[in-house]
Short mmCIF file of C-alpha atoms in Angstrom, two decimals:
data_model
loop_
_atom_site.label_atom_id
_atom_site.label_comp_id
_atom_site.label_asym_id
_atom_site.label_seq_id
_atom_site.Cartn_x
_atom_site.Cartn_y
_atom_site.Cartn_z
CA UNK T 1 0.00 0.00 0.00
CA UNK T 2 1.06 3.59 -0.67
CA UNK T 3 2.46 5.37 2.41
CA UNK T 4 0.13 7.18 4.80
CA UNK T 5 0.18 8.29 8.42
CA UNK T 6 -1.80 6.27 10.95
CA UNK T 7 -3.43 8.19 13.80
CA UNK T 8 -5.50 6.67 16.60
CA UNK T 9 -7.13 9.57 18.48
CA UNK T 10 -8.38 8.96 22.03
CA UNK T 11 -10.98 11.75 21.95
CA UNK T 12 -13.16 13.54 19.39
CA UNK T 13 -11.35 16.80 20.26
CA UNK T 14 -8.09 15.15 19.24
CA UNK T 15 -9.75 13.88 16.05
CA UNK T 16 -10.90 17.41 15.05
CA UNK T 17 -7.31 18.58 14.71
CA UNK T 18 -6.59 15.93 12.11
CA UNK T 19 -9.83 16.49 10.20
CA UNK T 20 -9.32 20.23 9.80
CA UNK T 21 -5.69 20.36 8.60
CA UNK T 22 -6.58 20.25 4.91
CA UNK T 23 -5.07 16.80 4.48
CA UNK T 24 -6.74 13.90 2.72
CA UNK T 25 -8.11 11.91 5.64
CA UNK T 26 -9.88 8.56 5.50
CA UNK T 27 -11.63 7.09 8.48
CA UNK T 28 -10.69 3.55 9.52
CA UNK T 29 -13.18 1.21 11.15
CA UNK T 30 -12.38 -2.45 10.43
CA UNK T 31 -10.56 -1.67 7.17
CA UNK T 32 -12.09 -4.54 5.18
CA UNK T 33 -13.10 -2.19 2.35
CA UNK T 34 -10.83 0.81 3.05
CA UNK T 35 -7.60 -1.16 2.52
CA UNK T 36 -8.92 -2.55 -0.78
CA UNK T 37 -9.63 0.99 -2.01
CA UNK T 38 -6.13 2.11 -1.00
CA UNK T 39 -4.52 -0.92 -2.70
CA UNK T 40 -6.45 -0.10 -5.90
CA UNK T 41 -5.45 3.59 -5.70
CA UNK T 42 -9.13 4.57 -5.54
CA UNK T 43 -8.18 6.41 -2.35
CA UNK T 44 -4.79 8.03 -1.69
CA UNK T 45 -5.04 9.29 1.89
CA UNK T 46 -2.35 11.32 3.68
CA UNK T 47 -3.80 10.22 7.00
CA UNK T 48 -5.80 7.24 8.22
CA UNK T 49 -7.83 8.11 11.29
CA UNK T 50 -8.60 4.98 13.31
CA UNK T 51 -11.82 5.50 15.31
CA UNK T 52 -11.54 2.30 17.35
CA UNK T 53 -10.05 4.01 20.45
CA UNK T 54 -12.65 6.81 20.65
CA UNK T 55 -14.74 6.82 23.83
CA UNK T 56 -18.14 5.10 23.53
CA UNK T 57 -17.36 3.60 20.15
CA UNK T 58 -17.49 0.05 21.58
CA UNK T 59 -20.64 0.60 23.69
CA UNK T 60 -23.44 -1.96 23.57
CA UNK T 61 -26.31 -0.83 25.81
CA UNK T 62 -29.85 -2.13 25.88
CA UNK T 63 -32.75 -0.62 27.82
CA UNK T 64 -36.22 -2.19 27.54
CA UNK T 65 -37.78 1.23 27.05
CA UNK T 66 -35.13 3.25 25.20
CA UNK T 67 -33.85 0.50 22.94
CA UNK T 68 -30.34 -0.38 21.84
CA UNK T 69 -27.26 1.79 21.48
CA UNK T 70 -24.45 0.30 19.40
CA UNK T 71 -21.11 2.11 19.21
CA UNK T 72 -19.85 2.58 15.65
CA UNK T 73 -16.77 0.41 16.25
CA UNK T 74 -18.72 -2.63 17.50
CA UNK T 75 -17.83 -5.43 15.11
CA UNK T 76 -20.28 -7.58 13.18
CA UNK T 77 -19.33 -10.68 15.15
CA UNK T 78 -20.86 -9.04 18.24
CA UNK T 79 -24.14 -8.73 16.38
CA UNK T 80 -23.91 -12.42 15.48
CA UNK T 81 -23.21 -13.59 19.05
CA UNK T 82 -24.27 -10.86 21.52
CA UNK T 83 -26.95 -11.88 24.00
CA UNK T 84 -28.84 -8.53 23.90
CA UNK T 85 -28.97 -8.73 20.12
CA UNK T 86 -30.12 -12.36 20.06
CA UNK T 87 -32.82 -11.73 22.65
CA UNK T 88 -34.23 -8.37 21.54
CA UNK T 89 -33.28 -7.98 17.87
CA UNK T 90 -33.31 -11.54 16.49
CA UNK T 91 -33.61 -10.38 12.87
CA UNK T 92 -30.36 -8.39 13.22
CA UNK T 93 -28.76 -11.39 14.95
CA UNK T 94 -29.84 -13.83 12.23
CA UNK T 95 -28.62 -11.55 9.44
CA UNK T 96 -25.26 -10.96 11.15
CA UNK T 97 -24.68 -14.72 11.43
CA UNK T 98 -24.92 -15.04 7.65
CA UNK T 99 -22.71 -12.05 6.86
CA UNK T 100 -19.38 -12.57 5.12
CA UNK T 101 -16.90 -14.86 6.95
CA UNK T 102 -15.73 -15.12 10.58
CA UNK T 103 -12.51 -13.31 9.56
CA UNK T 104 -14.43 -10.37 8.10
CA UNK T 105 -17.08 -10.28 10.86
CA UNK T 106 -14.33 -10.02 13.49
CA UNK T 107 -12.94 -6.87 11.82
CA UNK T 108 -15.80 -5.09 10.02
CA UNK T 109 -17.49 -2.45 12.19
CA UNK T 110 -21.12 -1.33 12.16
CA UNK T 111 -20.17 2.29 11.43
CA UNK T 112 -17.79 1.35 8.65
CA UNK T 113 -20.26 -1.06 7.05
CA UNK T 114 -23.02 1.58 7.04
CA UNK T 115 -20.70 4.33 5.75
CA UNK T 116 -19.38 2.11 2.93
CA UNK T 117 -22.95 2.15 1.58
CA UNK T 118 -22.77 -0.86 -0.69
CA UNK T 119 -25.99 -1.39 -2.68
CA UNK T 120 -25.85 -5.01 -1.47
CA UNK T 121 -25.07 -4.29 2.20
CA UNK T 122 -26.84 -7.06 4.08
CA UNK T 123 -26.47 -5.37 7.47
CA UNK T 124 -28.64 -2.49 6.30
CA UNK T 125 -31.73 -4.65 5.65
CA UNK T 126 -32.45 -5.43 9.35
CA UNK T 127 -31.38 -1.89 10.33
CA UNK T 128 -34.09 -0.53 8.01
CA UNK T 129 -36.68 -2.90 9.49
CA UNK T 130 -35.79 -1.81 13.05
CA UNK T 131 -35.93 1.94 12.22
CA UNK T 132 -32.25 2.39 13.09
CA UNK T 133 -30.86 5.93 13.35
CA UNK T 134 -27.20 6.97 12.90
CA UNK T 135 -25.77 9.51 15.31
CA UNK T 136 -22.91 11.43 13.75
CA UNK T 137 -20.24 13.92 14.73
CA UNK T 138 -18.21 16.40 12.71
CA UNK T 139 -16.17 19.49 13.62
CA UNK T 140 -19.46 21.43 13.13
CA UNK T 141 -21.42 19.43 15.71
CA UNK T 142 -23.60 16.35 16.05
CA UNK T 143 -26.73 15.28 14.15
CA UNK T 144 -28.91 12.24 13.54
CA UNK T 145 -29.62 10.55 10.21
CA UNK T 146 -32.19 7.72 9.95
CA UNK T 147 -30.57 4.75 8.16
CA UNK T 148 -33.44 5.05 5.63
CA UNK T 149 -32.06 8.50 4.64
CA UNK T 150 -28.36 7.62 4.87
CA UNK T 151 -28.02 6.07 1.42
CA UNK T 152 -28.21 8.17 -1.73
CA UNK T 153 -27.52 5.23 -4.06
CA UNK T 154 -24.41 3.73 -5.69
CA UNK T 155 -22.10 3.96 -2.65
CA UNK T 156 -23.03 7.62 -1.90
CA UNK T 157 -24.21 8.63 1.56
CA UNK T 158 -25.63 11.71 3.28
CA UNK T 159 -22.40 11.85 5.36
CA UNK T 160 -19.99 14.78 4.89
CA UNK T 161 -16.33 13.78 4.22
CA UNK T 162 -15.30 14.80 7.77
CA UNK T 163 -18.39 13.37 9.48
CA UNK T 164 -18.10 10.24 11.66
CA UNK T 165 -20.84 7.85 12.68
CA UNK T 166 -20.48 7.69 16.48
CA UNK T 167 -23.24 5.21 17.27
CA UNK T 168 -26.46 3.63 16.01
CA UNK T 169 -29.71 3.63 17.91
CA UNK T 170 -32.50 1.09 17.50
CA UNK T 171 -35.83 1.71 19.26
CA UNK T 172 -37.24 -1.06 21.45
CA UNK T 173 -39.68 -3.54 19.91
CA UNK T 174 -42.40 -5.68 21.55
CA UNK T 175 -41.33 -9.21 22.49
CA UNK T 176 -43.68 -10.66 19.87
CA UNK T 177 -41.90 -9.20 16.89
CA UNK T 178 -41.04 -11.69 14.16
CA UNK T 179 -38.43 -11.20 11.50
CA UNK T 180 -36.89 -13.30 8.76
CA UNK T 181 -33.81 -12.69 6.61
CA UNK T 182 -33.51 -14.53 3.31
CA UNK T 183 -30.85 -14.12 0.64
CA UNK T 184 -29.50 -15.80 -2.45
CA UNK T 185 -25.85 -15.35 -3.36
CA UNK T 186 -23.40 -17.10 -5.65
CA UNK T 187 -20.80 -17.41 -2.89
CA UNK T 188 -21.65 -18.55 0.62
CA UNK T 189 -19.69 -15.61 2.10
CA UNK T 190 -22.24 -13.20 0.61
CA UNK T 191 -20.18 -12.11 -2.38
CA UNK T 192 -22.04 -11.98 -5.72
CA UNK T 193 -25.43 -11.07 -4.28
CA UNK T 194 -28.44 -11.96 -6.39
CA UNK T 195 -31.12 -10.65 -4.02
CA UNK T 196 -31.95 -10.49 -0.34
CA UNK T 197 -34.83 -9.40 1.87
CA UNK T 198 -35.50 -8.76 5.54
CA UNK T 199 -39.15 -8.97 6.57
CA UNK T 200 -40.60 -8.12 9.97
CA UNK T 201 -44.04 -7.82 11.61
CA UNK T 202 -45.40 -7.31 15.12
CA UNK T 203 -47.97 -9.76 16.52
CA UNK T 204 -50.85 -7.90 18.15
CA UNK T 205 -54.37 -9.17 19.02
CA UNK T 206 -54.17 -12.15 16.63
CA UNK T 207 -53.10 -9.96 13.74
CA UNK T 208 -49.77 -8.93 12.25
CA UNK T 209 -49.12 -5.25 12.15
CA UNK T 210 -46.28 -2.81 11.36
CA UNK T 211 -45.00 -4.92 8.47
CA UNK T 212 -41.58 -3.97 7.18
CA UNK T 213 -39.96 -5.24 4.02
CA UNK T 214 -36.36 -4.24 3.23
CA UNK T 215 -34.84 -5.47 -0.04
CA UNK T 216 -31.28 -5.46 -1.35
CA UNK T 217 -29.49 -6.31 -4.58
CA UNK T 218 -32.47 -5.09 -6.60
CA UNK T 219 -31.88 -1.33 -6.65
CA UNK T 220 -29.10 1.26 -6.30
CA UNK T 221 -29.43 0.98 -2.50
CA UNK T 222 -31.05 -1.32 0.08
CA UNK T 223 -34.52 0.06 0.76
CA UNK T 224 -37.90 -0.45 2.38
CA UNK T 225 -40.95 -0.98 0.17
CA UNK T 226 -43.78 0.81 2.02
CA UNK T 227 -46.17 0.29 -0.93
CA UNK T 228 -46.02 -3.47 -0.26
CA UNK T 229 -45.92 -3.23 3.54
CA UNK T 230 -49.28 -1.41 3.67
CA UNK T 231 -51.00 -4.26 1.78
CA UNK T 232 -50.03 -6.82 4.46
CA UNK T 233 -51.50 -5.05 7.53
CA UNK T 234 -53.75 -7.23 9.68
CA UNK T 235 -54.07 -10.88 8.75
CA UNK T 236 -53.08 -10.99 5.09
CA UNK T 237 -54.85 -13.52 2.85
CA UNK T 238 -53.18 -15.11 -0.17
CA UNK T 239 -54.62 -12.39 -2.42
CA UNK T 240 -53.12 -9.65 -0.22
CA UNK T 241 -49.72 -11.35 -0.31
CA UNK T 242 -49.90 -11.60 -4.10
CA UNK T 243 -50.73 -7.88 -4.34
CA UNK T 244 -47.88 -7.00 -1.95
CA UNK T 245 -45.42 -9.04 -4.02
CA UNK T 246 -46.63 -7.22 -7.13
CA UNK T 247 -46.10 -3.88 -5.38
CA UNK T 248 -42.50 -4.93 -4.62
CA UNK T 249 -41.89 -5.76 -8.29
CA UNK T 250 -43.26 -2.35 -9.35
CA UNK T 251 -40.90 -0.51 -6.99
CA UNK T 252 -37.52 -2.14 -7.69
CA UNK T 253 -34.94 -1.53 -10.42
CA UNK T 254 -32.49 -4.45 -10.49
CA UNK T 255 -29.42 -4.28 -12.74
CA UNK T 256 -28.03 -7.03 -14.95
CA UNK T 257 -24.77 -8.39 -13.52
CA UNK T 258 -22.49 -11.04 -15.04
CA UNK T 259 -23.79 -13.74 -12.71
CA UNK T 260 -27.50 -12.81 -12.70
CA UNK T 261 -29.79 -11.04 -15.14
CA UNK T 262 -32.25 -8.49 -13.78
CA UNK T 263 -35.30 -10.66 -14.49
CA UNK T 264 -33.67 -13.52 -12.57
CA UNK T 265 -33.00 -11.19 -9.61
CA UNK T 266 -36.68 -10.20 -9.69
CA UNK T 267 -37.79 -13.82 -9.67
CA UNK T 268 -35.41 -14.74 -6.85
CA UNK T 269 -36.56 -11.80 -4.72
CA UNK T 270 -40.17 -12.79 -5.29
CA UNK T 271 -39.51 -16.34 -4.08
CA UNK T 272 -37.54 -15.15 -1.04
CA UNK T 273 -40.27 -12.71 0.01
CA UNK T 274 -43.06 -15.23 -0.50
CA UNK T 275 -41.19 -17.64 1.78
CA UNK T 276 -40.47 -14.93 4.38
CA UNK T 277 -44.05 -13.65 4.58
CA UNK T 278 -45.42 -17.19 4.95
CA UNK T 279 -42.82 -17.93 7.62
CA UNK T 280 -43.99 -14.96 9.67
CA UNK T 281 -47.68 -15.87 9.24
CA UNK T 282 -47.09 -19.48 10.28
CA UNK T 283 -45.22 -18.17 13.32
CA UNK T 284 -48.40 -16.31 14.30
CA UNK T 285 -50.52 -19.44 13.83
CA UNK T 286 -48.13 -21.53 15.93
CA UNK T 287 -48.09 -19.07 18.83
CA UNK X 1 5.29 7.26 9.62
CA UNK X 2 7.15 4.77 11.80
CA UNK X 3 5.70 3.12 14.91
CA UNK X 4 7.49 1.17 17.63
CA UNK X 5 5.18 -1.70 18.57
CA UNK X 6 5.15 -4.90 20.56
CA UNK X 7 3.32 -8.05 19.52
CA UNK X 8 2.90 -11.16 21.63
CA UNK X 9 3.40 -13.73 18.90
CA UNK X 10 2.90 -17.40 19.76
CA UNK X 11 3.46 -16.54 23.42
CA UNK X 12 6.65 -14.56 22.89
CA UNK X 13 6.86 -10.74 23.13
CA UNK X 14 8.45 -9.28 20.00
CA UNK X 15 9.37 -5.61 19.49
CA UNK X 16 9.46 -4.19 16.00
CA UNK X 17 9.34 -0.96 14.03
CA UNK X 18 6.63 -0.80 11.39
CA UNK X 19 5.43 1.73 8.83
CA UNK X 20 1.78 2.88 9.10
CA UNK X 21 0.81 1.14 5.88
CA UNK X 22 2.51 -2.17 6.71
CA UNK X 23 0.02 -5.01 7.16
CA UNK X 24 0.17 -7.51 9.99
CA UNK X 25 0.78 -10.18 7.31
CA UNK X 26 3.91 -8.35 6.10
CA UNK X 27 5.18 -7.82 9.65
CA UNK X 28 4.71 -11.51 10.54
CA UNK X 29 6.29 -12.87 7.36
CA UNK X 30 9.00 -10.35 6.56
CA UNK X 31 10.01 -8.94 9.94
CA UNK X 32 9.44 -12.00 12.12
CA UNK X 33 10.05 -14.73 9.53
CA UNK X 34 6.78 -16.53 10.22
CA UNK X 35 6.27 -17.80 6.69
CA UNK X 36 3.58 -20.28 7.75
CA UNK X 37 1.26 -17.28 7.37
CA UNK X 38 0.56 -17.35 3.64
CA UNK X 39 -0.01 -14.44 1.30
CA UNK X 40 -2.98 -15.27 -0.92
CA UNK X 41 -5.39 -12.71 -2.34
CA UNK X 42 -4.67 -9.52 -0.30
CA UNK X 43 -8.42 -8.84 -0.36
CA UNK X 44 -9.79 -10.84 2.58
CA UNK X 45 -11.35 -13.52 0.36
CA UNK X 46 -9.07 -16.55 0.61
CA UNK X 47 -8.13 -16.83 4.30
CA UNK X 48 -4.59 -18.15 3.64
CA UNK X 49 -3.22 -15.41 5.91
CA UNK X 50 -5.59 -16.17 8.83
CA UNK X 51 -4.20 -15.69 12.34
CA UNK X 52 -5.81 -15.39 15.75
CA UNK X 53 -5.76 -11.79 17.02
CA UNK X 54 -6.59 -11.80 20.74
CA UNK X 55 -8.28 -15.16 20.18
CA UNK X 56 -10.40 -14.11 17.20
CA UNK X 57 -9.68 -15.25 13.65
CA UNK X 58 -8.81 -12.41 11.23
CA UNK X 59 -7.22 -12.02 7.79
CA UNK X 60 -3.77 -10.61 8.60
CA UNK X 61 -3.69 -8.94 5.15
CA UNK X 62 -6.65 -6.79 6.24
CA UNK X 63 -5.13 -5.56 9.52
CA UNK X 64 -2.38 -2.96 9.85
CA UNK X 65 0.56 -4.11 11.98
CA UNK X 66 0.21 -0.93 14.05
CA UNK X 67 -3.45 -1.75 14.74
CA UNK X 68 -2.31 -5.01 16.32
CA UNK X 69 0.06 -3.28 18.78
CA UNK X 70 0.14 -5.10 22.16
CA UNK X 71 -2.18 -7.84 20.86
CA UNK X 72 -1.69 -11.59 21.21
CA UNK X 73 -1.20 -13.30 17.86
CA UNK X 74 -1.34 -17.01 17.16
CA UNK X 75 0.00 -18.33 13.85
CA UNK X 76 0.19 -21.93 12.63
CA UNK X 77 3.78 -22.02 13.97
CA UNK X 78 2.37 -21.58 17.48
CA UNK X 79 0.08 -24.62 17.39
CA UNK X 80 2.68 -27.28 18.16
CA UNK X 81 4.14 -27.60 21.67
CA UNK X 82 7.26 -29.28 23.08
CA UNK X 83 5.15 -32.43 23.32
CA UNK X 84 4.61 -32.46 19.57
CA UNK X 85 2.14 -31.43 16.93
CA UNK X 86 -1.30 -30.09 17.81
CA UNK X 87 -4.10 -32.69 17.40
CA UNK X 88 -5.41 -30.64 14.45
CA UNK X 89 -2.02 -30.82 12.71
CA UNK X 90 -1.75 -34.59 13.31
CA UNK X 91 -5.25 -35.10 12.01
CA UNK X 92 -4.61 -32.99 8.87
CA UNK X 93 -1.62 -35.26 8.12
CA UNK X 94 -3.44 -38.52 8.90
CA UNK X 95 -6.62 -37.65 6.97
CA UNK X 96 -5.14 -35.83 3.97
CA UNK X 97 -6.32 -32.36 5.04
CA UNK X 98 -3.15 -31.07 3.39
CA UNK X 99 -3.04 -31.45 -0.40
CA UNK X 100 -0.82 -28.70 -1.87
CA UNK X 101 -0.66 -27.17 1.61
CA UNK X 102 -1.06 -23.51 0.73
CA UNK X 103 -4.39 -23.06 2.52
CA UNK X 104 -3.53 -25.43 5.36
CA UNK X 105 -2.15 -22.97 7.92
CA UNK X 106 -5.19 -20.70 7.45
CA UNK X 107 -7.51 -23.70 7.69
CA UNK X 108 -5.77 -24.84 10.89
CA UNK X 109 -6.20 -21.38 12.43
CA UNK X 110 -9.90 -21.20 11.54
CA UNK X 111 -10.33 -24.70 12.96
CA UNK X 112 -8.50 -23.68 16.15
CA UNK X 113 -10.82 -20.67 16.55
CA UNK X 114 -13.79 -23.00 16.18
CA UNK X 115 -12.51 -25.60 18.67
CA UNK X 116 -11.72 -22.83 21.19
CA UNK X 117 -15.45 -22.10 21.51
CA UNK X 118 -17.05 -25.43 20.49
CA UNK X 119 -15.23 -28.57 21.55
CA UNK X 120 -17.36 -31.01 19.49
CA UNK X 121 -18.61 -29.09 16.43
CA UNK X 122 -21.15 -30.56 14.01
CA UNK X 123 -20.22 -30.78 10.35
CA UNK X 124 -22.42 -27.75 9.62
CA UNK X 125 -20.54 -25.69 12.24
CA UNK X 126 -17.21 -26.73 10.72
CA UNK X 127 -18.40 -25.67 7.27
CA UNK X 128 -19.58 -22.31 8.64
CA UNK X 129 -16.23 -21.76 10.37
CA UNK X 130 -14.41 -22.35 7.06
CA UNK X 131 -16.53 -19.96 4.97
CA UNK X 132 -13.60 -17.53 4.81
CA UNK X 133 -10.97 -20.11 3.77
CA UNK X 134 -10.60 -21.22 0.17
CA UNK X 135 -8.81 -24.41 -0.94
CA UNK X 136 -7.76 -24.32 -4.58
CA UNK X 137 -7.18 -28.10 -4.56
CA UNK X 138 -10.77 -28.64 -3.49
CA UNK X 139 -9.74 -30.82 -0.55
CA UNK X 140 -12.63 -29.56 1.55
CA UNK X 141 -14.09 -32.98 2.33
CA UNK X 142 -10.77 -34.20 3.78
CA UNK X 143 -10.22 -30.92 5.64
CA UNK X 144 -13.64 -31.19 7.29
CA UNK X 145 -12.97 -34.83 8.15
CA UNK X 146 -9.57 -33.91 9.65
CA UNK X 147 -11.20 -31.33 11.92
CA UNK X 148 -13.97 -33.73 12.93
CA UNK X 149 -11.50 -36.45 13.88
CA UNK X 150 -9.28 -34.00 15.80
CA UNK X 151 -12.25 -32.69 17.78
CA UNK X 152 -13.27 -36.24 18.74
CA UNK X 153 -9.70 -37.07 19.80
CA UNK X 154 -9.61 -34.12 22.21
CA UNK X 155 -10.83 -34.68 25.74
#
């Protein structure tokens, strides 16, 4: 790799100094995509700013009323194994277990994965279903960005170049919330994504409410499909499910890739969603 | 930018001077001579460079040496003891887990990470643990068998 300086600030105040010197600065979380970009000369930083020693960046705090706070430097393996995650956010837990490889999960951070903004980012699908919000910091102050507004498509985000994700917040959900993650890839480690979907609903008075459907690999960014979600409210019959699946098809724009044509990605997504919705409904009937 | 760091490699504290951009893989192979850590793809896909970093398996090509300062590192060289080869190593030899051998040290490290948390893994758990390790010879069936046998041999 081309030479750069490595800085590991211990406070945000210390980080400001490096962000405002007019140098090319790239922020380092786990490095699993940053180092590839540097190797390929897509990025030529003067300084790499490692955020892993910043205070609060490794926090994992759950409160039954306020929800879950995840520091930006928490790695994906924690999402796959953490007790709070497994108990209160099983859809996030299930998705994390399928992500990449153990080697990558042990390094990749939540903040870095969200900021990388891949159109096929699997982590984003459950984050969208759980209404996750990014808390950010820059030399100009702090702000919040819902994950649903973070992605502008094709690896672009609403983040400024000197803006860091400090933590993610997920609101609390009722115990009887059911979620399913389904995906089809060429490689088992998630590379060469054909399509994926996270689906979630809350069980209330013998009905299923607050449906959320987040799709990936079928548009320029992972996204919710509210047009389909609305059609599933209550106790959806087969006809409602068929209409919801149609609504999904009308609201996606998959691209042809060498390993999957767009019509194949559409068909795969349809099958995955059909399976997921039926899984959630049968969960209701079993309970 | 140069950094003076210490690494605890296979139980031994080693001091070295690294450049910011130097990867842990380069430091282990070139500065410390631990050539059991293999350089494969440089992109975190193949797992040939896998090591344990504070007990967790990582691709050493995707970690800067300076990021690993003060950490405990285990490479394939650290598996054997004075009493002989590690049960995983013996089993890889006995059950043909090593074909050309290039992926073997990474496979052994991923297997060690698995056995550290699950003493008797099912085949499915072994497969999951090896998702990040590629074998160009396609010796997967023998590698999985080697790990299964080693886990049964352990008490």
